[in-house]
Coordinates of C-alpha atoms in Angstrom, one line a residue:
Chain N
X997 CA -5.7 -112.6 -93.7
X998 CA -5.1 -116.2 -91.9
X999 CA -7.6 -118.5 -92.9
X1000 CA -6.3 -122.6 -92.7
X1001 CA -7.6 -124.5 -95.7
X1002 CA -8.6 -127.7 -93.1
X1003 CA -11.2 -126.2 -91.7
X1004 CA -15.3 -125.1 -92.8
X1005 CA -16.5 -122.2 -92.2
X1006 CA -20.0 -120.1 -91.9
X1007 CA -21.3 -116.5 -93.5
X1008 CA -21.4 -116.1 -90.0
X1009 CA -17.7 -115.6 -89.8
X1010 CA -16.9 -118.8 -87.8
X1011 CA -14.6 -121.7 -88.0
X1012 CA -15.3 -125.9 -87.6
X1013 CA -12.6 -128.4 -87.1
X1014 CA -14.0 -131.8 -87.6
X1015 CA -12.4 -133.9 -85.3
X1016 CA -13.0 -136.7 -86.7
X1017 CA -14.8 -138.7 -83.8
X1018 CA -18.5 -137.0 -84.7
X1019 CA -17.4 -133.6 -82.6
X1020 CA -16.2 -130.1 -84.0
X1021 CA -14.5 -127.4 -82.8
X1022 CA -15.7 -123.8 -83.1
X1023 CA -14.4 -120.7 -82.8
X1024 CA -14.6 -117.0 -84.9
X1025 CA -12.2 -116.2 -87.8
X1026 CA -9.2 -114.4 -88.2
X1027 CA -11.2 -111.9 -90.2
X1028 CA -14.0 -111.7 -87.6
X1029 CA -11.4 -110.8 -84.7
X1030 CA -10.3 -108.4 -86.8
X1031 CA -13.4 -106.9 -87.6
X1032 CA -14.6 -106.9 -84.3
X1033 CA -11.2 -105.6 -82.7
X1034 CA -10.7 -105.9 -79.0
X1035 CA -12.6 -108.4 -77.4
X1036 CA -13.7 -107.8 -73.9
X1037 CA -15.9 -110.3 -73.0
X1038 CA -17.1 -113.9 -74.0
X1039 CA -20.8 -115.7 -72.6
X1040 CA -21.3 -119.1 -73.9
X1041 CA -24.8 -119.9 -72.1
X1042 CA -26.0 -123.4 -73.4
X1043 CA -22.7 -125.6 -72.4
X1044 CA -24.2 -129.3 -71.9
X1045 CA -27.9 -128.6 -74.4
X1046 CA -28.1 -129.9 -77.4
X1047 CA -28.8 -126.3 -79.7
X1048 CA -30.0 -126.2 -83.3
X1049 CA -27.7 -125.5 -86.1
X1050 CA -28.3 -121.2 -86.9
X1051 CA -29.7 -121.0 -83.1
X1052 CA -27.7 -118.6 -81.1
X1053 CA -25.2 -120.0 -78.5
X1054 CA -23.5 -117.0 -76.8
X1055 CA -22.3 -113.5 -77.5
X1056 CA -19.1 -112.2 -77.6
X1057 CA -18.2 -108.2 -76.6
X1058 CA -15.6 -106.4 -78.4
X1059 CA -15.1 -102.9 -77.1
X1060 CA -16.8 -101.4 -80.1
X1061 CA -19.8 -103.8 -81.0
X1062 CA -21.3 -106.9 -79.8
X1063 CA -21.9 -110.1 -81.8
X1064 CA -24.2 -113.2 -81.5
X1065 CA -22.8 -116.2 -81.7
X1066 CA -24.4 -119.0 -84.4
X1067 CA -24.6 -122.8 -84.3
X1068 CA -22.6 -123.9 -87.2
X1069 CA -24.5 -127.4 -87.4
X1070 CA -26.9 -129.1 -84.9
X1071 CA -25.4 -130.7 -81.5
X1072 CA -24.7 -130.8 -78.4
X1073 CA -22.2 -128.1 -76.6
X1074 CA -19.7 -130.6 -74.7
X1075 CA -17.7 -127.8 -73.2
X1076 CA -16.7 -124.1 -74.0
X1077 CA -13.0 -122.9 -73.7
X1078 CA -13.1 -121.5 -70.6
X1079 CA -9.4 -120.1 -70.4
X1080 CA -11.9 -117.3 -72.3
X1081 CA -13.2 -116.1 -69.0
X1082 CA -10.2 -114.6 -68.3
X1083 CA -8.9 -113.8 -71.4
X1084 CA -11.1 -113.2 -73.8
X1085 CA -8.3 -111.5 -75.9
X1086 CA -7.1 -115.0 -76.7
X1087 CA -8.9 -114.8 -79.5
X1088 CA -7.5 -111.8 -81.1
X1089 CA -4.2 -113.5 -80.5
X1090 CA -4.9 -116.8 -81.5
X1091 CA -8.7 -117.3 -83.1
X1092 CA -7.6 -121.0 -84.4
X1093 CA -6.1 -122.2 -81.5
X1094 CA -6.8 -121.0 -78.0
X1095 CA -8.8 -118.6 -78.9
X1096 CA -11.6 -121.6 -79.5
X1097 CA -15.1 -121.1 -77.9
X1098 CA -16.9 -124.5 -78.0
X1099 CA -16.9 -128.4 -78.9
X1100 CA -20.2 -129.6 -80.3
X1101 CA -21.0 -133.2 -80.6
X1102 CA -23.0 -133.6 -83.7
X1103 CA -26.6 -134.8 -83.8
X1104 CA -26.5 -134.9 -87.6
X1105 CA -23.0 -135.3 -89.4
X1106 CA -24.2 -134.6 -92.9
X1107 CA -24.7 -130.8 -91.6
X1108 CA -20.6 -130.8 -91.8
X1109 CA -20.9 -131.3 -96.0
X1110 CA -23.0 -127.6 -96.0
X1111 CA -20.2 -125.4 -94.2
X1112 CA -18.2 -123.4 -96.7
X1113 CA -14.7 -124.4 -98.1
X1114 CA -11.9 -121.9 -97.9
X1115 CA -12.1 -121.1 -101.2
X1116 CA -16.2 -120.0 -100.4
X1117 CA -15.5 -118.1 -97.5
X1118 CA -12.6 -116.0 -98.7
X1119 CA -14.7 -115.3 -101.8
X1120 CA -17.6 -113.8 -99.3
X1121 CA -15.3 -111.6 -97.5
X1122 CA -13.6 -110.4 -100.3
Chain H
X54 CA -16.2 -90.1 -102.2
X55 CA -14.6 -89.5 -98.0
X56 CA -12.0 -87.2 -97.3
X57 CA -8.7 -87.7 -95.8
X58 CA -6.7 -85.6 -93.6
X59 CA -3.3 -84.0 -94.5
X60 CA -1.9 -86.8 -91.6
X61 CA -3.4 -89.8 -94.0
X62 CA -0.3 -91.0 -95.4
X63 CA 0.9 -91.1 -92.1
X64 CA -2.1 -93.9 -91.4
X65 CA -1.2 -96.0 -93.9
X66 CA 2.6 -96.2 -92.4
X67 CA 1.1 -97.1 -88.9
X68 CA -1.4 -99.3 -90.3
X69 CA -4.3 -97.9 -89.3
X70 CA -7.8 -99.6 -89.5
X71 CA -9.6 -96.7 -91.1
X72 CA -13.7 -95.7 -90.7
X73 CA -16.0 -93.5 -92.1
X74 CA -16.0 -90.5 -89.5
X75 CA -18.7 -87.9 -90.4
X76 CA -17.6 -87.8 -94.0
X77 CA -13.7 -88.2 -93.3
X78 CA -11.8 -91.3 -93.8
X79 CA -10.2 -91.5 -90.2
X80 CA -8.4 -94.0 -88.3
X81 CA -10.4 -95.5 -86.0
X82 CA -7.5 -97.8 -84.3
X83 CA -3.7 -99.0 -84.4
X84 CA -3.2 -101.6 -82.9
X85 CA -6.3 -102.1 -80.6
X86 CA -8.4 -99.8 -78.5
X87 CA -7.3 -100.7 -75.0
X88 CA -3.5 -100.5 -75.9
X89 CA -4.0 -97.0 -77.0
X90 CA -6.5 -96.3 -74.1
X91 CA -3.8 -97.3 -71.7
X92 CA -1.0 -95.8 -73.4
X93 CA -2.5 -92.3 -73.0
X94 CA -3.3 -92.9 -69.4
X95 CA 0.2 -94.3 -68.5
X96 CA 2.4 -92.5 -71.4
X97 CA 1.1 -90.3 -74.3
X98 CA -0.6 -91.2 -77.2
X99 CA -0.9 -89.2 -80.4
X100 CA -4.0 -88.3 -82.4
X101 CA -4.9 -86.8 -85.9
X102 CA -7.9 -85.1 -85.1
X103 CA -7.7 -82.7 -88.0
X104 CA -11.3 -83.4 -89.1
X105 CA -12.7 -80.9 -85.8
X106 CA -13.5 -77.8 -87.9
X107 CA -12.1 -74.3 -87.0
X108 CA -13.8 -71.4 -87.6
X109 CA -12.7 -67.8 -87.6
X110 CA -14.8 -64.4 -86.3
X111 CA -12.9 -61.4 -86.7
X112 CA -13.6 -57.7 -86.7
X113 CA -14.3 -54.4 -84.2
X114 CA -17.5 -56.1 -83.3
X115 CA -16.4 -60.3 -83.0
X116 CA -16.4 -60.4 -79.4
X117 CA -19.9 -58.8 -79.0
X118 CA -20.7 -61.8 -81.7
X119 CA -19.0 -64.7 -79.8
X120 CA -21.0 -63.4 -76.3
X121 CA -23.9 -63.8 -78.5
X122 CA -23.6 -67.3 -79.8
X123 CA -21.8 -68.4 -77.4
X124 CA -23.3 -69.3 -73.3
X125 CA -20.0 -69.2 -71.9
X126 CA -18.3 -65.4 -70.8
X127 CA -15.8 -65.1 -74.1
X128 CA -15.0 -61.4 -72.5
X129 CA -13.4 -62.6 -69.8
X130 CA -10.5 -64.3 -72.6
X131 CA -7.0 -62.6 -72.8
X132 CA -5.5 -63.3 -76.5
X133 CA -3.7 -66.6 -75.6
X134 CA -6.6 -68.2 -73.5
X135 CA -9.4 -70.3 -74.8
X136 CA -12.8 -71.3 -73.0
X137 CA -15.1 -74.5 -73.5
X138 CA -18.5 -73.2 -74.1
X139 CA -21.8 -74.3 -76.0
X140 CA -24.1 -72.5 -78.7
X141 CA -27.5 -72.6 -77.3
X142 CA -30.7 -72.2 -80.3
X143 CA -33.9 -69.6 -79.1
X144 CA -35.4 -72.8 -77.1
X145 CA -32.1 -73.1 -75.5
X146 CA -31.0 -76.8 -77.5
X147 CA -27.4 -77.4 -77.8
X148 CA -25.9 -76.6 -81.3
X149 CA -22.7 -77.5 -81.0
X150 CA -20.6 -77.9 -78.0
X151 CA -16.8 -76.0 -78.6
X152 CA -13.7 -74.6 -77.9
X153 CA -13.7 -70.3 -78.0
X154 CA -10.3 -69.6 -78.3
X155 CA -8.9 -66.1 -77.9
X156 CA -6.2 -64.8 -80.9
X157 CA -6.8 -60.8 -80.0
X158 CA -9.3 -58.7 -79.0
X159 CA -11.1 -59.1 -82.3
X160 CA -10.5 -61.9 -83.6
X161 CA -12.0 -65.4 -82.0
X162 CA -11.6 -69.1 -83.5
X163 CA -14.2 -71.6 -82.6
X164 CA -13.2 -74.9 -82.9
X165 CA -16.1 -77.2 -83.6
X166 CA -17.5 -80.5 -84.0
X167 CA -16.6 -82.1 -87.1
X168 CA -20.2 -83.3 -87.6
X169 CA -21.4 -79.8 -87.5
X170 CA -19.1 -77.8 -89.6
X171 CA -21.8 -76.8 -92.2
X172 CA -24.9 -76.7 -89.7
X173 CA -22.8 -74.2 -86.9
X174 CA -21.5 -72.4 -90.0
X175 CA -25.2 -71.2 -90.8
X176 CA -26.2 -70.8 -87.7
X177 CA -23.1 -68.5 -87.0
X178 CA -23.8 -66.3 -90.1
X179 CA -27.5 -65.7 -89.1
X180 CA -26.9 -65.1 -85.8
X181 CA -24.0 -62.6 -87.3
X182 CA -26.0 -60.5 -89.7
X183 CA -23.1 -59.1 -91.2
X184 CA -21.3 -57.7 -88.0
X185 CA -17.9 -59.6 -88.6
X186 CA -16.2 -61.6 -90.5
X187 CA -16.6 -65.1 -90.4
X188 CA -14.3 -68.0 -92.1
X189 CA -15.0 -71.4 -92.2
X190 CA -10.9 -72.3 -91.8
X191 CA -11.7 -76.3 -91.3
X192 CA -9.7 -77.3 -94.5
X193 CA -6.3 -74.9 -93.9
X194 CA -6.0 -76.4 -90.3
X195 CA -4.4 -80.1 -89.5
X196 CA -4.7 -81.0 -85.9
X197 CA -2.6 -83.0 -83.6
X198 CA -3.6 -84.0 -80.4
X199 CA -1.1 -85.1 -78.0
X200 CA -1.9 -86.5 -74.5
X201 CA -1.2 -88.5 -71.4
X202 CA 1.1 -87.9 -68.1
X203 CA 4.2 -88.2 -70.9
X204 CA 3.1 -85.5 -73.4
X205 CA 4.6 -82.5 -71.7
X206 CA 8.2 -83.8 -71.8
X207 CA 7.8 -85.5 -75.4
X208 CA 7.1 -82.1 -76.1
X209 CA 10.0 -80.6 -74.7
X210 CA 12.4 -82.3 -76.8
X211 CA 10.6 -80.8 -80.0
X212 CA 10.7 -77.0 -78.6
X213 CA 13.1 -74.5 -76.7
X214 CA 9.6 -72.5 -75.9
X215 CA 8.1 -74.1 -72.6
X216 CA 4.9 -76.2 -73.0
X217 CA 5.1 -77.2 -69.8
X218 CA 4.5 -74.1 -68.7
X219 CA 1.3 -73.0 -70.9
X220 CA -1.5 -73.1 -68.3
X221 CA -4.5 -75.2 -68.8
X222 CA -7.2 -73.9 -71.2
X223 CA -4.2 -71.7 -72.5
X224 CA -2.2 -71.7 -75.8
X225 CA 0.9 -70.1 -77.2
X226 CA 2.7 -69.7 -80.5
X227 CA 5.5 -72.1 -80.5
X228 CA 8.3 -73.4 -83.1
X229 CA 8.2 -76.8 -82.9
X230 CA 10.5 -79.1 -84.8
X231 CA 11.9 -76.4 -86.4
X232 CA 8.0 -75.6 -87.9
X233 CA 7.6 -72.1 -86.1
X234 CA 3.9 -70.5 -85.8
X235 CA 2.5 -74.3 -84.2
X236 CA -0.4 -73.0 -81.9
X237 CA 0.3 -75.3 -78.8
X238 CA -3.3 -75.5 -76.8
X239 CA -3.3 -77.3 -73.2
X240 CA -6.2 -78.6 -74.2
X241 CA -7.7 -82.4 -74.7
X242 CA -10.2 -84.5 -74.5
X243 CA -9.4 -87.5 -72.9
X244 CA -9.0 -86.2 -69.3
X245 CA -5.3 -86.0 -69.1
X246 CA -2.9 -83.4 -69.5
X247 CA -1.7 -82.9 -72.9
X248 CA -2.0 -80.5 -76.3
X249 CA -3.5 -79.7 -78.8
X250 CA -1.1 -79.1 -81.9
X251 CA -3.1 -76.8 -84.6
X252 CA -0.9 -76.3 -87.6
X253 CA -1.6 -74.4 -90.7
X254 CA -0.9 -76.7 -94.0
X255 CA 0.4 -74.0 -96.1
X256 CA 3.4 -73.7 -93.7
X257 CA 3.8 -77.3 -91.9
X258 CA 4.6 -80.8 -93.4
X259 CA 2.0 -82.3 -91.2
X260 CA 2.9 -86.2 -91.9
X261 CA 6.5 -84.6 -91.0
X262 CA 5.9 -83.3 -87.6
X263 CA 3.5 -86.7 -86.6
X264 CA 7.1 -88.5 -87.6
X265 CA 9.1 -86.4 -85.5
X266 CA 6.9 -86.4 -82.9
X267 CA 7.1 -89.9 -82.8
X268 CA 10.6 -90.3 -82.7
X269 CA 10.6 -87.9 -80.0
X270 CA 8.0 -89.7 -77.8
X271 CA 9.3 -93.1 -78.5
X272 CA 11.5 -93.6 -75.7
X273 CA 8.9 -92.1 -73.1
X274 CA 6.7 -95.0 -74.9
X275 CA 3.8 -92.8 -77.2
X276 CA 1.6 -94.6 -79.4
X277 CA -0.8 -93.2 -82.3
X278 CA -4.3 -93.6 -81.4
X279 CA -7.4 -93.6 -83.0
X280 CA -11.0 -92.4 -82.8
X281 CA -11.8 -95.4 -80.9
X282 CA -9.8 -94.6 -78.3
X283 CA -10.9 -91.6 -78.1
X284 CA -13.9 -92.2 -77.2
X285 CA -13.1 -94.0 -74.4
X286 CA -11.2 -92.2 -72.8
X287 CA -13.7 -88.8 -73.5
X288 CA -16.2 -91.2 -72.0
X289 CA -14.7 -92.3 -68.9
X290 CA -13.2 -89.2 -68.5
X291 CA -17.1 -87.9 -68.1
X292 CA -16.8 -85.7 -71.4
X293 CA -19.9 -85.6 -72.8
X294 CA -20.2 -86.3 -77.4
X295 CA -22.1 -83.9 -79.3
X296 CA -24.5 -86.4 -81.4
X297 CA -24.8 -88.8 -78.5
X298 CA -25.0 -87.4 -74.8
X299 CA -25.6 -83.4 -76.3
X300 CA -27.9 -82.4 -79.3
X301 CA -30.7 -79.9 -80.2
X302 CA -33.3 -81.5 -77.8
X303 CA -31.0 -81.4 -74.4
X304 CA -30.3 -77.9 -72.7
X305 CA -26.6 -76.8 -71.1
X306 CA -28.9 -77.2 -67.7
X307 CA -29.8 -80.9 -68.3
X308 CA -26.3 -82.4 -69.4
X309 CA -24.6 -80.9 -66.5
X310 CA -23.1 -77.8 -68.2
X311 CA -24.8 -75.2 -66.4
X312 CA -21.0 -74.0 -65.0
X313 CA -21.0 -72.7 -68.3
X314 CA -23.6 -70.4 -68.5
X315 CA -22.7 -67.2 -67.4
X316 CA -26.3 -65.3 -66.7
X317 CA -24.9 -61.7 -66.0
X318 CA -22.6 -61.3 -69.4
X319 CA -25.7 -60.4 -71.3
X320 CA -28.2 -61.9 -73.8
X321 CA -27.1 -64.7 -75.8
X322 CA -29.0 -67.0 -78.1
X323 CA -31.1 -69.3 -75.8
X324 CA -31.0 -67.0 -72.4
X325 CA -34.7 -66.6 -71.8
X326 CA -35.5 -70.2 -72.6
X327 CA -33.0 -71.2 -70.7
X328 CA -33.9 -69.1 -67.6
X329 CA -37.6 -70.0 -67.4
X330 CA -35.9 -74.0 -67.5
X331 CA -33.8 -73.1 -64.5
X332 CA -36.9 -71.0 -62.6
X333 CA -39.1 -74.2 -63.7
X334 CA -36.5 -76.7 -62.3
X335 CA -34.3 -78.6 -64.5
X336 CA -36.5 -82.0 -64.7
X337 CA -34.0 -84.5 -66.1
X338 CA -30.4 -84.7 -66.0
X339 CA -27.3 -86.3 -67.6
X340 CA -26.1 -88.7 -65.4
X341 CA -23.3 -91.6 -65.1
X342 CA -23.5 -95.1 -64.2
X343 CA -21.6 -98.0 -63.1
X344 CA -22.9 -101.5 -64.0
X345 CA -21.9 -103.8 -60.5
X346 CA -21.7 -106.6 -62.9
X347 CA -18.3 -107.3 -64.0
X348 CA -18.1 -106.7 -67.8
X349 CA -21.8 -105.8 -68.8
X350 CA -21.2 -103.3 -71.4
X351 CA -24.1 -100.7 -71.7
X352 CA -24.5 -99.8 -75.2
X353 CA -26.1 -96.9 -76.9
X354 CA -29.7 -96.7 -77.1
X355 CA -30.2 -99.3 -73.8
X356 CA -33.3 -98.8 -71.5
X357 CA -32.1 -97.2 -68.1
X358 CA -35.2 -98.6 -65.8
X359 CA -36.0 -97.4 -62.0
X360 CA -36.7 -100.0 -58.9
X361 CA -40.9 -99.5 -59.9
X362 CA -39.8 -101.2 -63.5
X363 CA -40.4 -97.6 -65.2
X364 CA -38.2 -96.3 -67.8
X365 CA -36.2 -93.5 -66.3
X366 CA -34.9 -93.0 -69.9
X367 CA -32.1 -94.0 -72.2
X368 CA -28.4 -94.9 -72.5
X369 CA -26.3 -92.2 -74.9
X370 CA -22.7 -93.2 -74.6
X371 CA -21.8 -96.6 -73.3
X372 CA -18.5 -98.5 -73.3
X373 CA -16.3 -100.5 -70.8
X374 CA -14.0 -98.4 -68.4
X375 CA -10.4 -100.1 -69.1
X376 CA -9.3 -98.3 -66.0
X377 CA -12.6 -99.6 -63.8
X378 CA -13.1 -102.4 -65.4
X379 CA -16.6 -101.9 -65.0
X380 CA -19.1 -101.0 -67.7
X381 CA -20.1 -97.2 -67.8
X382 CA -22.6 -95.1 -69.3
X383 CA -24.3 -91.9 -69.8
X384 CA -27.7 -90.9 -70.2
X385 CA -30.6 -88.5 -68.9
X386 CA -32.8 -89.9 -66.2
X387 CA -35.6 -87.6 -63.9
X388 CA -34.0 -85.7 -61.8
X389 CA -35.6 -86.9 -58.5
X390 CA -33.5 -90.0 -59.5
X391 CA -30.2 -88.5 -60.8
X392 CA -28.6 -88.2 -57.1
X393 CA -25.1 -90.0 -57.1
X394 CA -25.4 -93.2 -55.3
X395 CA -29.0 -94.2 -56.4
X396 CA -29.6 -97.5 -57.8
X397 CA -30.8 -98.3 -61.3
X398 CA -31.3 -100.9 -64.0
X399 CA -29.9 -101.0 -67.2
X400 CA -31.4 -103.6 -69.6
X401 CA -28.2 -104.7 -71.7
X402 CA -29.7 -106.8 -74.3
X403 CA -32.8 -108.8 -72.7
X404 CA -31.4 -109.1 -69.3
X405 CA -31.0 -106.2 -66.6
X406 CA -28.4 -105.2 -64.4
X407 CA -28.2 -103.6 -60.9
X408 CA -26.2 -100.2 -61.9
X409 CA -25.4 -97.0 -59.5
X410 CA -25.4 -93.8 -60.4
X411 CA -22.1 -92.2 -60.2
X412 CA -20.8 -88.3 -60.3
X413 CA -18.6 -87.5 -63.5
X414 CA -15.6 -88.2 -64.7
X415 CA -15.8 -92.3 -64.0
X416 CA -11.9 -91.7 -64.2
X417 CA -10.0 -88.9 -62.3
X418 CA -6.5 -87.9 -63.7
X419 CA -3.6 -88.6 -61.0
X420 CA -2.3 -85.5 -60.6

């Protein structure tokens, strides 16, 4: 399983890239996509509010299961990827690249030093 | 501890992701659901369903057994023909939904749900009392399930008998890759044509004949599939689940099986309850819907609501139609609101969504 060592993730099963200007990128893991197999359908509904880090922002539909989706840290959602509304199996192909679901600009920074290492996350899913 | 099916090595060749399936350890996909959905529709697709359970009534007095169990006419069945049917209980709730298929005049294999082995086992043996012999065969069988618009030539390269040929609901004796004694059954579940490959393990390399099968079907395109697709393809070809859309609290009457019963073969087990229900009027029914929202996938277990804001009752299968691209579902509403083209809600999470109710299958086979 795929898992970059730059980035921080959540129990939640998603991925932040900090980049490096006080906003993030988030998307779901290479193990989640797996887990959750074909995805059908992705609704990000609070693009533009500021959302409270464990506070839902969306759902995404796999044909199986459905899954909330979880603030990593506290912000506000700039934009979502919307190339998703069409294909929503970009993230199957590609969870860590355009397969991404939002940009958060951070309301508190610190929140980044919480998120799990690599190491953390690959221990949880184990 | 799960058990595997004779085809598990094969799996673990394909790489298949692998689920807990009423006590067997079955694939549940390949490479993704909606692949193998559409290869089956467009191509063929292969299945190891070997987990179904097969169960054998023989003797002078089997068929006078089967007509009893069974709500279906099983004397009507020439050896070489099999029959969908139900087992109906005293108060006329389903048992088991199953194949009846025909060997000889006294001898009768019902294949059954794999959930239900054990609990359709007793049940048979009561309602037997001694009068034939019944086997529980389940662990001697393997079962291969070939389907889609493809299947009957992939099959033809693997056979100088002619599948093509066998009629639907039929099923003949076949050497196939050089295995001889393969009953071939134009049967399915997914709503195209196809077969139904039962092979006995004492005389067939099962993980041999998936291989070949494979080879065979490659050019024409086949793919293994899983229990995932499976499942949606049964559901949007309108085949209803035991477990989900038919248990021991619905009737034949309600979940749209009343073709089935045949009232003048006899008594059977449920008759009388199941008369006085269709004197009474049948008062809900297993319907199908169509969300009109693009992509709203109805789920198991969400509220089905009427244009008042009353529960008309719940969703039992649920998925999204790769071939409508529409969510669809299943489930029993009143019947005064069960008439095809009615509109209802279905409350998918905490919002709801303007649905119609459609006639069964969502998907129609091109013929």
């Amino acid at each position: 399983m795929n898992h970059p060592k730059e980035l921080k993730y959540t129990r939640e099963h998603e991925w932040i890239r900090d980049n490096g200007d006080g906003t993030v990128t988030v998307g779901v893991t290479d193990f989640a996509q797996n887990e959750l197999g074909d995805i059908v359908f992705v609704e990000i509904d609070k693009v533009g509010e500021s959302v409270d880090k464990d506070d839902t922002f969306g759902t995404v539909e796999a044909v199986k299961t459905v899954s909330e989706l979880y603030m990593p840290l506290s912000g506000e959602i700039l934009e979502w990827n919307e190339a998703l509304e069409d294909e929503p199996e970009l993230i199957n192909e590609d969870p860590y690249g355009k397969g991404w679901m939002i940009k958060i600009k951070m309301s508190d920074p610190a929140q980044i030093e919480e998120l799990l290492t690599v190491d953390a996350y690959n221990e949880i899913i184990a | 501890m799960l058990k595997r099916t004779p085809l598990f090595e094969a799996h673990r060749t394909f790489h298949a992701k692998l689920v807990d399936f009423s006590g067997y350890e079955m694939p549940l996909q390949y490479k993704g659901i909606k692949e193998e959905h559409l290869a089956v529709r467009n191509r063929a697709g292969m299945f190891d369903v070997s987990h179904m359970g097969e169960i054998l009534i023989r003797g002078e007095r089997a068929l006078e057994v089967v007509q009893e169990l069974t709500v279906n006419n099983a004397a009507l069945l020439k050896a070489g023909q099999s029959q969908y049917s139900v087992m109906c209980l005293d108060n006329g709730g389903i048992v088991d939904d199953l194949l009846v298929y025909c060997l000889s005049g006294q001898e009768f294999m019902l294949v059954v749900n794999a959930s239900n082995i054990e609990k359709d086992f007793n049940w048979i043996m009561q309602v037997n009392d001694g009068r034939a012999e019944v086997s529980d065969i389940s662990e001697e069988i393997a079962l291969i399930a070939v389907q889609g618009p493809e299947a009957v030539s992939i099959m033809q390269k693997l056979t100088r008998d002619k599948p093509g040929d066998i009629p639907m609901f039929e099923f003949r004796s076949m050497e196939v890759s050089d295995y001889d004694n393969i009953l071939v059954s134009a049967t399915g579940y997914t709503g195209e044509r196809g077969f139904e490959l039962y092979c006995n393990i004492r005389h067939v390399n099962v993980c041999d004949l998936w291989e070949n099968i494979m080879v065979a079907g490659e050019p024409n395109g086949i793919r293994p599939c899983g229990l995932g697709a499976r499942d949606t393809l049964r559901l949007e070809a309108g085949l209803a689940l035991y477990g989900s859309d038919l248990t021991e609290d619905h009737t034949p009457l309600e979940a749209g099986l009343s073709w089935l019963v045949k009232w003048d073969k006899g008594s059977f087990m449920g008759k009388d309850a199941l008369l006085a229900q269709k004197s009474r009027g049948v008062s809900r029914r297993l319907c199908g819907f169509v969300v009109q929202d693009e992509r709203r996938i109805p789920r198991s277990g969400h509220a089905i609501i009427g244009t008042d804001g009353e529960v008309l009752g719940n969703v039992t299968s649920g998925g999204l139609s790769f071939m409508l691209d529409r969510g669809i579902a299943m489930g029993y509403i009143p019947t005064e609101h069960a008439e095809a083209g009615n509109s209802v809600m279905i409350r998918i999470r905490d919002k709801e969504y303007p649905s119609e109710v459609v006639r069964l299958p969502f998907h129609k086979r091109k013929k």
